[in-house]
């Protein structure tokens, strides 16, 4: 009696058990659209609520071109992170340890430019949120309002009991987004404003323009440092190369490359939808601002009132309060995310750079308290000035974020199998985009220091 011989390898057997992503749009939306949506809802904050109306209030419809330029240039920084996450199965910050130079230097730099800037950003965005709260609570000053908001956020993040609040805030953000898009069709900029401003190039060497352009480059749709946060959310789903690593399989093994390619494609689709969503909303805010605010941008003193009027012009008095609530929700959810995200990233990096076991939960809680306390410093030094603080924080981000572009490209080049390496056209794009990100940051810093403009 003849016997059959099973020649299937263990890798092939496991490969047959791997879950491939759905290719149809319906299957994708049901099963895979998610990590980048969280990123998008986090990104909708100061860039959309403060910077977009400030730019459109000054430059009208021309501000759309600024947003287009920034979004095109910064896209690659996150795309490289998505490519690395699904192609290698690790968070980019783990790969930074392999950058040439002293041991762990890039991870130390990441730690520094995550914790310090995000502490300052939490303060600036928190003051913006406080300005909306103080606008609806008579007699409540911005500093006291900020103190209340930051204490509540700190307590919730330390106890990890903020998920319900964050969900509610994000629902308000989504509702605000819908109203903003509808508002364009109800009350678009007038033909006169479009004709006057759409192609009216501002004084490009002025300190005001350079500072605002750099701030948009820093915060729109958010800082490139969130490539690490996006990777953390994506890896939690254990898809692509991450799923292989969990099964102790080698992502470089060619028999798994079709599987990895399918997940890289899905990861890009997920991110592209979220990126487009943030772009549509920032353009909507610019166009509504051009219609209602131009040529008078919001100021530190009237931010909440000015922004409330944006939707009021489209839908009536009730929309004023919808804008106030939605803008507050967008800004406050950003504060919560910053207080939660930066300490988590830092508590993940510290064991890597110190090369020893740590109580990461204790480290996280300590950093949350320190960030909350130090976030008061910009307010006490500069004042409770929401527009000024947001612009300054955004320029600071624009100066440092080139690091992520360079680091992400290096680890993709060094760690991904040849099949998933960027092509010639993509390499040219990354090179030009990285150079522009550096230029944007230098121009912003020069404007702030009075060296240009």
CSV table of C-alpha atoms in Angstrom, one decimal:
chain,number,residue,atom,x,y,z
A,1,UNK,CA,0.0,0.0,0.0
A,2,UNK,CA,1.5,3.3,-1.1
A,3,UNK,CA,1.8,6.2,1.4
A,4,UNK,CA,1.7,9.9,0.5
A,5,UNK,CA,4.5,12.2,1.6
A,6,UNK,CA,3.6,15.7,2.9
A,7,UNK,CA,6.2,18.1,1.5
A,8,UNK,CA,4.5,21.2,2.8
A,9,UNK,CA,6.9,23.3,4.9
A,10,UNK,CA,6.0,24.8,8.2
A,11,UNK,CA,6.3,28.3,6.7
A,12,UNK,CA,4.0,27.4,3.8
A,13,UNK,CA,1.5,25.9,6.3
A,14,UNK,CA,1.5,29.0,8.4
A,15,UNK,CA,1.3,31.2,5.3
A,16,UNK,CA,-1.9,29.5,4.3
A,17,UNK,CA,-3.3,30.5,7.8
A,18,UNK,CA,-2.4,34.1,7.5
A,19,UNK,CA,-5.3,36.6,7.1
A,20,UNK,CA,-5.1,38.6,4.0
A,21,UNK,CA,-6.8,42.0,3.9
A,22,UNK,CA,-10.1,42.5,2.1
A,23,UNK,CA,-9.5,43.9,-1.4
A,24,UNK,CA,-13.0,45.4,-1.9
A,25,UNK,CA,-13.8,48.8,-0.5
A,26,UNK,CA,-16.7,47.5,1.5
A,27,UNK,CA,-14.5,44.9,3.1
A,28,UNK,CA,-11.8,47.4,3.8
A,29,UNK,CA,-14.2,49.9,5.4
A,30,UNK,CA,-15.7,47.2,7.6
A,31,UNK,CA,-12.6,45.5,8.7
A,32,UNK,CA,-9.5,47.6,8.2
A,33,UNK,CA,-10.3,51.3,8.3
A,34,UNK,CA,-9.3,52.5,11.8
A,35,UNK,CA,-5.7,53.2,12.8
A,36,UNK,CA,-5.4,56.3,10.6
A,37,UNK,CA,-8.8,57.5,11.5
A,38,UNK,CA,-7.6,57.8,15.1
A,39,UNK,CA,-4.6,59.7,13.8
A,40,UNK,CA,-6.9,62.0,11.8
A,41,UNK,CA,-9.2,62.8,14.7
A,42,UNK,CA,-6.1,63.6,16.8
A,43,UNK,CA,-4.7,65.8,14.0
A,44,UNK,CA,-7.8,67.9,13.8
A,45,UNK,CA,-6.9,70.5,16.3
A,46,UNK,CA,-4.9,73.7,16.4
A,47,UNK,CA,-4.0,73.6,12.7
A,48,UNK,CA,-7.6,73.5,11.7
A,49,UNK,CA,-9.2,75.5,14.4
A,50,UNK,CA,-6.5,78.3,14.9
A,51,UNK,CA,-4.0,78.4,12.0
A,52,UNK,CA,-6.4,77.9,9.1
A,53,UNK,CA,-8.8,80.8,10.0
A,54,UNK,CA,-5.8,83.0,10.9
A,55,UNK,CA,-4.2,82.4,7.4
A,56,UNK,CA,-7.5,82.8,5.6
A,57,UNK,CA,-8.4,85.9,7.6
A,58,UNK,CA,-5.1,87.4,6.4
A,59,UNK,CA,-4.7,86.0,2.9
A,60,UNK,CA,-8.2,84.8,1.9
A,61,UNK,CA,-8.5,81.9,-0.5
A,62,UNK,CA,-4.7,82.0,-1.2
A,63,UNK,CA,-4.3,80.1,2.1
A,64,UNK,CA,-5.6,77.0,0.2
A,65,UNK,CA,-2.4,76.9,-1.8
A,66,UNK,CA,-0.4,77.0,1.4
A,67,UNK,CA,-2.3,74.0,2.7
A,68,UNK,CA,-1.8,72.2,-0.6
A,69,UNK,CA,1.9,72.7,-0.6
A,70,UNK,CA,2.3,71.6,3.0
A,71,UNK,CA,0.2,68.5,2.6
A,72,UNK,CA,2.0,67.4,-0.5
A,73,UNK,CA,5.4,67.9,1.1
A,74,UNK,CA,4.7,66.2,4.4
A,75,UNK,CA,2.8,63.2,3.1
A,76,UNK,CA,5.9,61.1,2.5
A,77,UNK,CA,7.0,61.3,6.1
A,78,UNK,CA,4.0,59.3,7.2
A,79,UNK,CA,3.9,57.1,4.1
A,80,UNK,CA,7.5,55.9,5.0
A,81,UNK,CA,6.3,55.1,8.5
A,82,UNK,CA,3.3,53.1,7.1
A,83,UNK,CA,5.6,51.3,4.7
A,84,UNK,CA,8.0,50.4,7.5
A,85,UNK,CA,5.3,49.4,10.0
A,86,UNK,CA,3.6,46.9,7.7
A,87,UNK,CA,6.8,45.8,5.9
A,88,UNK,CA,9.0,45.3,8.9
A,89,UNK,CA,6.5,44.8,11.7
A,90,UNK,CA,8.2,47.3,14.1
A,91,UNK,CA,7.5,50.8,15.3
A,92,UNK,CA,9.9,53.2,13.5
A,93,UNK,CA,11.4,54.3,16.8
A,94,UNK,CA,12.8,50.8,17.3
A,95,UNK,CA,14.5,51.1,13.9
A,96,UNK,CA,16.0,54.5,14.9
A,97,UNK,CA,18.4,52.6,17.1
A,98,UNK,CA,20.2,51.4,13.9
A,99,UNK,CA,20.9,54.9,12.5
A,100,UNK,CA,24.7,55.4,12.1
A,101,UNK,CA,26.5,57.2,14.9
A,102,UNK,CA,26.8,56.9,18.7
A,103,UNK,CA,24.7,54.2,20.3
A,104,UNK,CA,21.0,55.1,20.6
A,105,UNK,CA,21.6,58.7,19.7
A,106,UNK,CA,18.6,58.9,17.4
A,107,UNK,CA,16.3,57.4,20.0
A,108,UNK,CA,17.5,60.0,22.5
A,109,UNK,CA,16.8,62.7,20.0
A,110,UNK,CA,13.3,61.3,19.4
A,111,UNK,CA,12.7,61.3,23.2
A,112,UNK,CA,13.8,64.9,23.4
A,113,UNK,CA,11.7,66.2,20.4
A,114,UNK,CA,8.7,64.2,21.5
A,115,UNK,CA,8.5,65.2,25.2
A,116,UNK,CA,9.7,68.8,25.1
A,117,UNK,CA,7.8,70.1,22.1
A,118,UNK,CA,4.6,68.2,23.0
A,119,UNK,CA,4.7,69.7,26.5
A,120,UNK,CA,4.8,73.2,25.0
A,121,UNK,CA,2.1,72.2,22.4
A,122,UNK,CA,-0.2,70.9,25.2
A,123,UNK,CA,0.1,74.3,26.8
A,124,UNK,CA,-0.6,76.3,23.7
A,125,UNK,CA,-3.5,74.1,22.5
A,126,UNK,CA,-4.8,74.0,26.0
A,127,UNK,CA,-4.9,77.8,26.2
A,128,UNK,CA,-6.8,77.8,22.9
A,129,UNK,CA,-9.3,75.4,24.4
A,130,UNK,CA,-9.5,77.5,27.5
A,131,UNK,CA,-10.4,80.5,25.5
A,132,UNK,CA,-13.5,78.8,24.3
A,133,UNK,CA,-14.4,77.7,27.8
A,134,UNK,CA,-13.9,81.1,29.2
A,135,UNK,CA,-16.0,82.6,26.4
A,136,UNK,CA,-19.1,80.7,27.6
A,137,UNK,CA,-18.5,80.8,31.4
A,138,UNK,CA,-18.8,84.5,32.6
A,139,UNK,CA,-16.0,85.6,34.8
A,140,UNK,CA,-13.8,82.6,34.1
A,141,UNK,CA,-10.3,83.8,33.1
A,142,UNK,CA,-8.2,81.9,30.6
A,143,UNK,CA,-5.5,80.9,33.0
A,144,UNK,CA,-8.0,79.5,35.5
A,145,UNK,CA,-9.9,77.8,32.7
A,146,UNK,CA,-6.6,76.2,31.5
A,147,UNK,CA,-5.7,75.1,35.0
A,148,UNK,CA,-9.1,73.4,35.4
A,149,UNK,CA,-8.8,71.7,32.0
A,150,UNK,CA,-5.2,70.5,32.5
A,151,UNK,CA,-5.9,69.1,36.0
A,152,UNK,CA,-9.0,67.2,34.7
A,153,UNK,CA,-7.0,65.9,31.7
A,154,UNK,CA,-4.1,64.8,33.9
A,155,UNK,CA,-6.3,62.9,36.3
A,156,UNK,CA,-8.1,61.1,33.5
A,157,UNK,CA,-4.9,60.2,31.7
A,158,UNK,CA,-3.1,58.9,34.8
A,159,UNK,CA,-6.1,56.8,35.7
A,160,UNK,CA,-6.6,55.7,32.0
A,161,UNK,CA,-10.2,56.6,32.4
A,162,UNK,CA,-10.5,59.1,29.5
A,163,UNK,CA,-11.7,56.8,26.7
A,164,UNK,CA,-15.4,57.6,27.1
A,165,UNK,CA,-14.7,61.4,27.3
A,166,UNK,CA,-12.3,61.2,24.3
A,167,UNK,CA,-15.0,59.2,22.3
A,168,UNK,CA,-17.6,61.9,23.0
A,169,UNK,CA,-15.1,64.7,22.1
A,170,UNK,CA,-14.3,63.0,18.8
A,171,UNK,CA,-18.0,62.6,18.0
A,172,UNK,CA,-18.3,66.4,18.4
A,173,UNK,CA,-15.2,66.8,16.1
A,174,UNK,CA,-16.8,64.6,13.4
A,175,UNK,CA,-20.1,66.6,13.7
A,176,UNK,CA,-18.1,69.8,13.4
A,177,UNK,CA,-16.4,68.4,10.3
A,178,UNK,CA,-19.7,67.7,8.6
A,179,UNK,CA,-20.9,71.2,9.4
A,180,UNK,CA,-17.8,72.7,8.0
A,181,UNK,CA,-18.0,70.9,4.7
A,182,UNK,CA,-21.7,71.7,4.4
A,183,UNK,CA,-21.0,75.3,5.3
A,184,UNK,CA,-18.9,75.7,2.2
A,185,UNK,CA,-21.9,74.9,0.0
A,186,UNK,CA,-24.2,77.1,2.0
A,187,UNK,CA,-21.9,80.2,2.3
A,188,UNK,CA,-18.8,79.9,0.1
A,189,UNK,CA,-16.5,82.9,-0.3
A,190,UNK,CA,-17.9,85.6,-2.5
A,191,UNK,CA,-16.8,86.0,-6.1
A,192,UNK,CA,-15.1,89.2,-5.1
A,193,UNK,CA,-13.0,87.6,-2.4
A,194,UNK,CA,-12.1,84.7,-4.6
A,195,UNK,CA,-11.1,87.1,-7.4
A,196,UNK,CA,-9.1,89.3,-5.1
A,197,UNK,CA,-7.3,86.7,-3.1
A,198,UNK,CA,-7.1,83.3,-4.9
A,199,UNK,CA,-3.9,84.2,-6.7
A,200,UNK,CA,-2.8,87.3,-4.8
A,201,UNK,CA,0.7,86.2,-3.6
A,202,UNK,CA,1.5,87.8,-0.2
A,203,UNK,CA,4.8,89.5,0.5
A,204,UNK,CA,6.8,86.3,0.8
A,205,UNK,CA,9.7,87.8,2.7
A,206,UNK,CA,7.6,89.4,5.4
A,207,UNK,CA,8.1,88.0,8.9
A,208,UNK,CA,4.3,87.5,9.4
A,209,UNK,CA,3.9,85.4,6.3
A,210,UNK,CA,7.1,83.3,6.9
A,211,UNK,CA,6.0,82.7,10.5
A,212,UNK,CA,2.5,81.7,9.6
A,213,UNK,CA,3.7,79.5,6.7
A,214,UNK,CA,6.2,77.7,8.9
A,215,UNK,CA,3.5,77.3,11.6
A,216,UNK,CA,1.3,75.6,9.0
A,217,UNK,CA,4.2,73.5,7.9
A,218,UNK,CA,4.7,72.4,11.5
A,219,UNK,CA,1.1,71.7,12.5
A,220,UNK,CA,-0.8,70.9,9.3
A,221,UNK,CA,-2.3,68.4,9.6
A,222,UNK,CA,-0.1,67.6,12.6
A,223,UNK,CA,3.5,67.1,13.4
A,224,UNK,CA,5.5,64.4,11.7
A,225,UNK,CA,6.4,63.0,15.1
A,226,UNK,CA,2.9,61.3,15.1
A,227,UNK,CA,4.3,58.8,12.7
A,228,UNK,CA,5.3,56.9,15.9
A,229,UNK,CA,1.8,57.1,17.4
A,230,UNK,CA,0.3,56.0,14.1
A,231,UNK,CA,2.6,53.0,14.1
A,232,UNK,CA,1.6,52.1,17.6
A,233,UNK,CA,-2.1,52.0,16.7
A,234,UNK,CA,-1.4,50.0,13.6
A,235,UNK,CA,0.8,47.5,15.3
A,236,UNK,CA,-1.9,46.8,17.9
A,237,UNK,CA,-3.9,45.1,15.1
A,238,UNK,CA,-1.0,42.6,14.4
A,239,UNK,CA,-1.2,42.8,10.7
A,240,UNK,CA,1.4,42.6,7.9
A,241,UNK,CA,4.9,41.9,9.0
A,242,UNK,CA,3.9,42.3,12.6
A,243,UNK,CA,1.7,39.2,12.3
A,244,UNK,CA,4.7,37.3,10.9
A,245,UNK,CA,6.9,38.3,13.8
A,246,UNK,CA,4.3,37.2,16.3
A,247,UNK,CA,4.5,33.8,14.7
A,248,UNK,CA,8.3,33.9,14.8
A,249,UNK,CA,8.5,34.1,11.0
A,250,UNK,CA,10.9,36.1,8.9
A,251,UNK,CA,9.4,39.0,6.9
A,252,UNK,CA,12.3,38.8,4.5
A,253,UNK,CA,11.3,35.3,3.5
A,254,UNK,CA,10.0,35.7,-0.1
A,255,UNK,CA,7.1,33.3,0.4
A,256,UNK,CA,5.5,36.0,2.7
A,257,UNK,CA,6.1,38.9,0.4
A,258,UNK,CA,2.6,38.8,-1.3
A,259,UNK,CA,1.1,38.9,2.1
A,260,UNK,CA,3.2,41.9,3.2
A,261,UNK,CA,2.5,43.7,-0.1
A,262,UNK,CA,-1.2,43.3,0.4
A,263,UNK,CA,-1.0,44.8,3.9
A,264,UNK,CA,1.3,47.7,2.8
A,265,UNK,CA,-1.4,48.5,0.2
A,266,UNK,CA,-4.1,48.3,2.8
A,267,UNK,CA,-2.1,50.4,5.3
A,268,UNK,CA,-1.6,53.1,2.6
A,269,UNK,CA,-5.3,53.1,1.7
A,270,UNK,CA,-6.2,53.5,5.4
A,271,UNK,CA,-3.8,56.4,5.7
A,272,UNK,CA,-4.7,58.1,2.4
A,273,UNK,CA,-8.4,58.2,3.4
A,274,UNK,CA,-7.5,59.8,6.8
A,275,UNK,CA,-5.1,62.2,5.2
A,276,UNK,CA,-7.7,63.3,2.6
A,277,UNK,CA,-10.2,63.8,5.4
A,278,UNK,CA,-7.9,66.2,7.3
A,279,UNK,CA,-7.2,68.0,4.1
A,280,UNK,CA,-10.8,68.5,3.2
A,281,UNK,CA,-11.6,69.9,6.6
A,282,UNK,CA,-8.7,72.3,6.6
A,283,UNK,CA,-9.7,73.6,3.2
A,284,UNK,CA,-13.3,73.9,4.4
A,285,UNK,CA,-12.1,76.0,7.4
A,286,UNK,CA,-10.0,78.2,5.1
A,287,UNK,CA,-12.8,78.9,2.7
A,288,UNK,CA,-15.3,79.6,5.5
A,289,UNK,CA,-12.7,81.9,7.1
A,290,UNK,CA,-12.2,83.7,3.8
A,291,UNK,CA,-15.9,84.2,3.5
A,292,UNK,CA,-16.5,85.5,7.1
A,293,UNK,CA,-13.2,86.8,8.5
A,294,UNK,CA,-11.2,88.2,5.6
A,295,UNK,CA,-9.4,90.6,5.9
A,296,UNK,CA,-9.7,90.5,9.7
A,297,UNK,CA,-8.1,87.3,11.2
A,298,UNK,CA,-8.9,86.1,14.7
A,299,UNK,CA,-6.7,87.5,17.5
A,300,UNK,CA,-5.6,86.4,20.9
A,301,UNK,CA,-8.5,88.5,22.4
A,302,UNK,CA,-11.4,87.4,20.2
A,303,UNK,CA,-10.5,83.9,19.0
A,304,UNK,CA,-13.6,82.1,20.3
A,305,UNK,CA,-16.0,84.8,19.1
A,306,UNK,CA,-14.4,85.1,15.7
A,307,UNK,CA,-14.5,81.4,15.1
A,308,UNK,CA,-18.1,81.1,16.3
A,309,UNK,CA,-19.2,83.5,13.7
A,310,UNK,CA,-17.8,81.2,10.9
A,311,UNK,CA,-20.7,78.8,11.0
A,312,UNK,CA,-23.2,81.3,12.2
A,313,UNK,CA,-23.0,83.0,8.8
A,314,UNK,CA,-23.9,79.7,7.1
A,315,UNK,CA,-26.6,78.2,9.4
A,316,UNK,CA,-27.8,80.8,11.8
A,317,UNK,CA,-27.3,81.6,15.5
A,318,UNK,CA,-27.5,78.0,16.7
A,319,UNK,CA,-24.4,77.2,14.6
A,320,UNK,CA,-22.4,79.7,16.6
A,321,UNK,CA,-22.6,77.5,19.7
A,322,UNK,CA,-22.1,74.4,17.6
A,323,UNK,CA,-18.8,75.9,16.4
A,324,UNK,CA,-17.8,76.8,20.0
A,325,UNK,CA,-18.5,73.3,21.3
A,326,UNK,CA,-16.9,71.6,18.3
A,327,UNK,CA,-13.8,73.7,18.3
A,328,UNK,CA,-13.4,73.2,22.1
A,329,UNK,CA,-13.8,69.4,21.6
A,330,UNK,CA,-11.2,69.3,18.8
A,331,UNK,CA,-8.7,71.3,20.9
A,332,UNK,CA,-9.3,69.6,24.2
A,333,UNK,CA,-9.1,66.1,22.7
A,334,UNK,CA,-5.7,67.1,21.3
A,335,UNK,CA,-4.5,68.1,24.8
A,336,UNK,CA,-5.7,64.7,26.2
A,337,UNK,CA,-4.0,62.9,23.4
A,338,UNK,CA,-0.7,64.8,23.9
A,339,UNK,CA,-0.7,64.1,27.6
A,340,UNK,CA,-1.3,60.4,27.0
A,341,UNK,CA,0.8,59.9,23.8
A,342,UNK,CA,4.1,61.6,24.6
A,343,UNK,CA,4.6,59.8,28.0
A,344,UNK,CA,3.7,56.5,26.4
A,345,UNK,CA,6.2,57.0,23.6
A,346,UNK,CA,8.8,58.1,26.1
A,347,UNK,CA,8.2,55.1,28.4
A,348,UNK,CA,8.7,52.8,25.4
A,349,UNK,CA,11.9,54.5,24.4
A,350,UNK,CA,13.6,54.7,27.8
A,351,UNK,CA,14.1,51.0,28.2
A,352,UNK,CA,15.6,50.8,24.7
A,353,UNK,CA,18.2,53.6,25.3
A,354,UNK,CA,19.0,52.6,28.9
A,355,UNK,CA,19.0,48.9,27.9
A,356,UNK,CA,17.3,47.7,31.1
A,357,UNK,CA,13.9,46.7,32.4
A,358,UNK,CA,11.8,49.6,33.7
A,359,UNK,CA,8.4,50.0,35.4
A,360,UNK,CA,7.0,51.7,32.2
A,361,UNK,CA,3.7,52.4,33.8
A,362,UNK,CA,5.3,54.4,36.7
A,363,UNK,CA,7.5,56.2,34.2
A,364,UNK,CA,4.4,57.1,32.1
A,365,UNK,CA,2.4,58.5,35.1
A,366,UNK,CA,5.4,60.5,36.3
A,367,UNK,CA,5.9,62.1,32.8
A,368,UNK,CA,2.2,62.9,32.6
A,369,UNK,CA,2.4,64.9,35.8
A,370,UNK,CA,5.7,66.6,34.7
A,371,UNK,CA,4.3,67.5,31.3
A,372,UNK,CA,1.1,69.0,32.9
A,373,UNK,CA,3.1,71.1,35.4
A,374,UNK,CA,5.7,72.3,32.8
A,375,UNK,CA,3.0,73.2,30.3
A,376,UNK,CA,2.2,76.2,32.5
A,377,UNK,CA,5.6,77.8,31.8
A,378,UNK,CA,4.8,79.3,28.3
A,379,UNK,CA,1.5,80.7,29.7
A,380,UNK,CA,3.2,82.4,32.6
A,381,UNK,CA,6.1,83.7,30.5
A,382,UNK,CA,4.3,84.8,27.4
A,383,UNK,CA,0.7,85.1,28.7
A,384,UNK,CA,-2.6,83.3,27.9
A,385,UNK,CA,-2.5,84.2,24.2
A,386,UNK,CA,-3.9,81.3,22.2
A,387,UNK,CA,-3.0,82.5,18.7
A,388,UNK,CA,0.5,83.6,19.6
A,389,UNK,CA,1.3,80.4,21.6
A,390,UNK,CA,-0.1,78.1,18.9
A,391,UNK,CA,1.9,79.9,16.1
A,392,UNK,CA,5.1,79.8,18.2
A,393,UNK,CA,4.7,76.1,19.1
A,394,UNK,CA,4.0,75.2,15.5
A,395,UNK,CA,7.1,77.0,14.3
A,396,UNK,CA,9.1,75.0,16.9
A,397,UNK,CA,7.7,71.8,15.5
A,398,UNK,CA,8.5,72.8,11.9
A,399,UNK,CA,12.2,73.2,12.9
A,400,UNK,CA,12.6,69.7,14.3
A,401,UNK,CA,10.4,67.5,12.2
A,402,UNK,CA,12.8,67.0,9.3
A,403,UNK,CA,14.5,64.4,11.6
A,404,UNK,CA,11.5,62.0,11.1
A,405,UNK,CA,11.7,62.3,7.3
A,406,UNK,CA,15.5,61.5,7.3
A,407,UNK,CA,15.2,58.8,9.9
A,408,UNK,CA,12.1,57.1,8.4
A,409,UNK,CA,13.8,57.0,4.9
A,410,UNK,CA,17.0,55.5,6.3
A,411,UNK,CA,15.3,52.7,8.2
A,412,UNK,CA,13.0,51.9,5.2
A,413,UNK,CA,16.1,51.7,3.0
A,414,UNK,CA,18.1,49.5,5.4
A,415,UNK,CA,15.4,47.2,6.8
A,416,UNK,CA,12.8,46.5,4.1
A,417,UNK,CA,13.2,43.7,1.6
A,418,UNK,CA,14.2,44.9,-1.9
A,419,UNK,CA,10.6,44.4,-3.3
A,420,UNK,CA,9.2,47.1,-1.0
A,421,UNK,CA,12.0,49.7,-1.5
A,422,UNK,CA,10.9,53.1,-2.9
A,423,UNK,CA,11.3,53.4,-6.7
A,424,UNK,CA,13.3,56.1,-8.4
A,425,UNK,CA,10.4,58.6,-8.6
A,426,UNK,CA,9.6,58.1,-4.9
A,427,UNK,CA,13.2,58.6,-3.9
A,428,UNK,CA,13.3,61.9,-5.8
A,429,UNK,CA,10.1,63.0,-4.1
A,430,UNK,CA,11.5,62.1,-0.7
A,431,UNK,CA,14.7,64.0,-1.3
A,432,UNK,CA,12.9,67.2,-2.5
A,433,UNK,CA,10.3,66.9,0.3
A,434,UNK,CA,12.9,66.5,3.0
A,435,UNK,CA,14.8,69.5,1.7
A,436,UNK,CA,11.6,71.6,1.7
A,437,UNK,CA,10.7,70.6,5.2
A,438,UNK,CA,14.2,71.7,6.3
A,439,UNK,CA,13.8,75.0,4.5
A,440,UNK,CA,10.3,75.6,6.0
A,441,UNK,CA,11.7,75.1,9.5
A,442,UNK,CA,14.7,77.4,8.9
A,443,UNK,CA,12.5,80.2,7.4
A,444,UNK,CA,10.1,80.0,10.4
A,445,UNK,CA,13.0,80.0,12.9
A,446,UNK,CA,14.6,83.0,11.1
A,447,UNK,CA,11.3,84.9,11.1
A,448,UNK,CA,10.8,84.3,14.8
A,449,UNK,CA,14.4,85.4,15.6
A,450,UNK,CA,14.1,88.4,13.3
A,451,UNK,CA,16.8,87.1,10.9
A,452,UNK,CA,14.6,87.1,7.9
A,453,UNK,CA,11.6,89.2,6.8
